Short mmCIF file of C-alpha atoms in Angstrom, two decimals:
data_model
loop_
_atom_site.label_atom_id
_atom_site.label_comp_id
_atom_site.label_asym_id
_atom_site.label_seq_id
_atom_site.Cartn_x
_atom_site.Cartn_y
_atom_site.Cartn_z
CA ALA A 1 32.44 18.27 -11.39
CA SER A 2 29.21 16.58 -10.32
CA ARG A 3 28.49 13.11 -11.63
CA GLN A 4 25.26 12.32 -13.41
CA ALA A 5 23.21 9.49 -11.93
CA ALA A 6 23.33 6.29 -13.94
CA PRO A 7 20.08 5.36 -15.70
CA PRO A 8 17.91 2.80 -13.86
CA GLN A 9 18.90 -0.02 -16.22
CA ALA A 10 22.60 0.59 -15.61
CA ARG A 11 22.08 0.73 -11.84
CA ARG A 12 20.15 -2.56 -11.90
CA PHE A 13 22.85 -4.41 -13.81
CA ALA A 14 25.63 -2.81 -11.77
CA LEU A 15 24.04 -3.95 -8.51
CA GLY A 16 22.89 -7.35 -9.68
CA ALA A 17 19.39 -8.72 -10.01
CA ARG A 18 19.13 -10.34 -6.55
CA LEU A 19 18.72 -8.52 -3.24
CA ASN A 20 21.08 -9.49 -0.45
CA ASP A 21 19.92 -11.44 2.59
CA ALA A 22 19.69 -8.36 4.80
CA ALA A 23 17.26 -6.71 2.37
CA LEU A 24 15.17 -9.87 2.04
CA ASP A 25 15.01 -10.13 5.82
CA THR A 26 13.87 -6.50 6.11
CA ILE A 27 10.97 -6.78 3.72
CA PHE A 28 9.95 -10.44 4.16
CA ARG A 29 11.74 -13.00 6.29
CA THR A 30 12.10 -11.23 9.63
CA ALA A 31 9.51 -8.51 9.01
CA ARG A 32 6.47 -8.80 11.27
CA THR A 33 3.01 -7.33 11.71
CA TYR A 34 3.42 -5.02 14.69
CA ASN A 35 0.86 -4.22 17.38
CA ALA A 36 2.91 -1.91 19.61
CA TRP A 37 5.00 1.11 18.72
CA GLN A 38 8.02 3.08 19.86
CA PRO A 39 7.15 6.71 20.77
CA LYS A 40 8.78 8.11 17.66
CA PRO A 41 7.04 10.16 14.96
CA VAL A 42 7.05 9.04 11.34
CA PRO A 43 8.52 11.88 9.26
CA GLU A 44 6.57 13.03 6.22
CA ALA A 45 9.70 12.56 4.14
CA VAL A 46 9.65 8.83 4.94
CA LEU A 47 5.98 8.51 3.95
CA ARG A 48 6.78 10.25 0.67
CA GLU A 49 9.76 7.95 0.10
CA ALA A 50 7.59 4.87 0.68
CA TRP A 51 5.01 6.08 -1.85
CA ASP A 52 7.69 6.94 -4.40
CA LEU A 53 8.80 3.30 -4.26
CA ALA A 54 5.32 1.74 -4.13
CA ARG A 55 4.03 3.68 -7.13
CA MET A 56 6.57 1.94 -9.36
CA GLY A 57 4.89 -1.48 -9.00
CA PRO A 58 2.95 -2.72 -12.04
CA THR A 59 -0.81 -2.28 -12.49
CA SER A 60 -3.13 -3.08 -15.42
CA ALA A 61 -2.43 -0.56 -18.17
CA ASN A 62 -0.64 1.49 -15.51
CA CYS A 63 -4.07 2.41 -14.11
CA CYS A 64 -2.74 3.25 -10.60
CA PRO A 65 -6.07 3.30 -8.71
CA ALA A 66 -4.64 3.37 -5.17
CA ARG A 67 -5.18 6.52 -3.10
CA ILE A 68 -3.59 6.85 0.34
CA THR A 69 -4.70 9.16 3.13
CA PHE A 70 -2.17 9.39 5.95
CA VAL A 71 -3.87 9.96 9.30
CA VAL A 72 -1.32 11.62 11.59
CA SER A 73 -2.90 14.44 13.58
CA ALA A 74 -4.94 13.93 16.74
CA ALA A 75 -7.94 15.53 15.02
CA ALA A 76 -7.75 13.15 12.07
CA LYS A 77 -7.42 10.14 14.41
CA GLU A 78 -10.61 11.23 16.19
CA ARG A 79 -12.39 11.21 12.83
CA LEU A 80 -11.08 7.71 12.11
CA LYS A 81 -11.80 6.31 15.57
CA PRO A 82 -15.54 5.50 15.16
CA ALA A 83 -14.83 3.32 12.11
CA VAL A 84 -12.16 1.11 13.70
CA SER A 85 -13.24 -2.19 15.27
CA PRO A 86 -12.78 -2.47 19.06
CA GLY A 87 -10.05 -5.10 18.79
CA ASN A 88 -7.93 -2.82 16.60
CA LEU A 89 -8.69 0.50 18.25
CA ALA A 90 -5.97 0.87 20.89
CA LYS A 91 -3.06 -0.07 18.65
CA THR A 92 -4.39 2.09 15.82
CA MET A 93 -4.87 5.20 17.94
CA ALA A 94 -1.36 4.69 19.37
CA ALA A 95 0.31 4.48 15.94
CA PRO A 96 2.12 7.65 14.86
CA ALA A 97 0.65 7.30 11.35
CA ILE A 98 -2.19 5.31 9.85
CA ALA A 99 -2.49 4.81 6.11
CA ILE A 100 -6.00 4.55 4.73
CA ILE A 101 -5.22 2.68 1.52
CA ALA A 102 -8.15 3.13 -0.83
CA TYR A 103 -8.92 2.82 -4.53
CA ASP A 104 -10.49 5.33 -6.89
CA LEU A 105 -13.37 4.13 -9.08
CA ASP A 106 -12.67 7.13 -11.32
CA PHE A 107 -9.15 5.82 -12.01
CA TYR A 108 -9.88 5.44 -15.73
CA THR A 109 -10.21 9.21 -16.18
CA ARG A 110 -6.44 9.42 -15.66
CA LEU A 111 -5.60 6.83 -18.32
CA PRO A 112 -4.92 9.42 -21.06
CA GLU A 113 -2.13 10.68 -18.79
CA LEU A 114 -0.96 7.35 -17.36
CA PHE A 115 -1.29 5.15 -20.44
CA PRO A 116 -0.72 7.55 -23.37
CA GLN A 117 0.36 4.78 -25.73
CA ASN A 118 -3.32 3.87 -26.20
CA PRO A 119 -5.64 6.88 -26.52
CA ALA A 120 -8.67 4.55 -26.42
CA ALA A 121 -7.83 3.05 -23.01
CA ARG A 122 -10.44 5.13 -21.17
CA SER A 123 -13.19 3.54 -23.27
CA TRP A 124 -12.31 0.11 -21.83
CA TYR A 125 -13.98 1.19 -18.58
CA GLU A 126 -16.26 4.14 -19.23
CA GLY A 127 -19.87 3.10 -18.59
CA LYS A 128 -18.80 -0.40 -17.46
CA PRO A 129 -19.23 -0.50 -13.66
CA ASP A 130 -18.29 -4.18 -13.25
CA ALA A 131 -15.01 -3.71 -15.11
CA ILE A 132 -14.32 -0.54 -13.14
CA GLN A 133 -14.91 -2.21 -9.76
CA THR A 134 -12.92 -5.35 -10.56
CA THR A 135 -9.97 -3.43 -11.99
CA ALA A 136 -9.88 -0.80 -9.25
CA PHE A 137 -10.13 -3.31 -6.40
CA ARG A 138 -7.63 -5.78 -7.85
CA ASN A 139 -5.00 -3.23 -8.75
CA GLY A 140 -5.61 -1.12 -5.66
CA SER A 141 -4.99 -4.25 -3.56
CA LEU A 142 -1.78 -4.89 -5.48
CA GLN A 143 -0.66 -1.35 -4.75
CA ALA A 144 -1.52 -1.78 -1.07
CA ALA A 145 0.86 -4.75 -0.97
CA TYR A 146 3.54 -2.78 -2.81
CA PHE A 147 3.16 -0.01 -0.24
CA ILE A 148 3.66 -2.38 2.70
CA VAL A 149 6.85 -3.74 1.13
CA ALA A 150 8.03 -0.21 0.33
CA ALA A 151 7.32 1.00 3.87
CA ARG A 152 9.39 -1.85 5.29
CA ALA A 153 12.15 -1.09 2.79
CA VAL A 154 12.49 2.49 4.11
CA GLY A 155 12.67 1.35 7.72
CA LEU A 156 9.06 1.45 8.89
CA ASP A 157 7.14 -1.32 10.59
CA CYS A 158 3.59 -2.06 9.48
CA GLY A 159 0.35 -3.23 11.01
CA PRO A 160 -2.04 -3.84 8.09
CA MET A 161 -5.65 -4.78 8.88
CA SER A 162 -9.17 -4.97 7.52
CA GLY A 163 -10.98 -4.72 10.88
CA PHE A 164 -12.92 -1.51 10.33
CA ASP A 165 -16.25 -0.28 8.98
CA ASN A 166 -15.62 0.63 5.34
CA ALA A 167 -18.91 2.45 4.86
CA LYS A 168 -18.46 4.58 7.98
CA LEU A 169 -14.87 5.42 7.07
CA ASP A 170 -15.78 6.29 3.47
CA GLN A 171 -18.56 8.60 4.63
CA GLU A 172 -16.16 10.44 6.93
CA PHE A 173 -13.16 10.74 4.63
CA PHE A 174 -14.35 10.26 1.04
CA ALA A 175 -17.93 11.58 0.88
CA GLY A 176 -18.78 12.98 -2.54
CA THR A 177 -15.98 11.06 -4.27
CA GLN A 178 -15.55 7.70 -5.98
CA ILE A 179 -12.80 6.69 -3.57
CA LYS A 180 -13.43 3.52 -1.53
CA SER A 181 -11.38 2.26 1.42
CA ASN A 182 -9.59 -1.07 1.13
CA ILE A 183 -7.27 -1.61 4.12
CA LEU A 184 -5.80 0.30 7.03
CA CYS A 185 -2.08 0.07 7.73
CA ASN A 186 -0.55 1.36 10.95
CA LEU A 187 2.91 2.78 10.32
CA ALA A 188 5.59 3.32 12.93
CA TYR A 189 8.83 2.05 14.39
CA GLY A 190 7.69 -1.15 16.05
CA ASP A 191 8.08 -2.17 19.65
CA PRO A 192 9.07 -5.87 19.57
CA THR A 193 7.67 -6.49 23.06
CA GLY A 194 4.21 -6.46 21.48
CA LEU A 195 4.97 -9.23 18.99
CA ARG A 196 3.23 -12.59 19.09
CA PRO A 197 4.92 -15.80 17.87
CA ARG A 198 4.99 -15.91 14.09
CA SER A 199 2.15 -17.92 12.58
CA PRO A 200 3.03 -20.72 10.15
CA ARG A 201 3.00 -20.23 6.39
CA LEU A 202 2.24 -22.73 3.64
CA ASP A 203 5.23 -24.45 2.05
CA PHE A 204 5.80 -24.39 -1.69
CA ASP A 205 4.35 -27.88 -2.19
CA ASP A 206 1.20 -26.95 -0.27
CA ALA A 207 0.47 -23.78 -2.21
CA CYS A 208 2.17 -24.07 -5.57
CA ARG A 209 2.54 -26.39 -8.52
CA ILE A 210 4.61 -26.41 -11.67
CA LEU A 211 2.93 -27.68 -14.84
#
């Protein structure tokens, strides 16, 4: 007889609340921003798996404004090419997949579906462009970070960047919509020969305080 999967809460307590060192290394400690890639394709199934993890991260009222366009084909890369800054062009065109991580300014129209516990949630944003922009950008940026962590967790290496022309990219890929680009993230299996020495990070006492 087949066994039913344990509910998420049971799995969490069965496995413990802390990830092991190997997992922490994969997503943070030894993970790097890659600039060169192995000549291996990124399967669609892996991109789907990364999104299925990233979408579980929290956003304000579960608003979920992030929208990702995966640029994989040669034709799609040619469309992207004019928007990428010269310093990022070669490594981006060489990546097997590039994620255009954007946010949707019409996110609030999905709140009746995504936040059904409050039927009035859409009215928090409707007709309020400043609230729409702030909420979409903040939460879309959160989801971009979740996606990078999720991509690393499923075995991909990432090269996130902001060196591109947002207006040019939006005109090419999102014309006629309320979707706005936020970051690009090259996705692949990294070639470590292209790595630079890791840059320093701020220590706890430099960046944090406890009151």
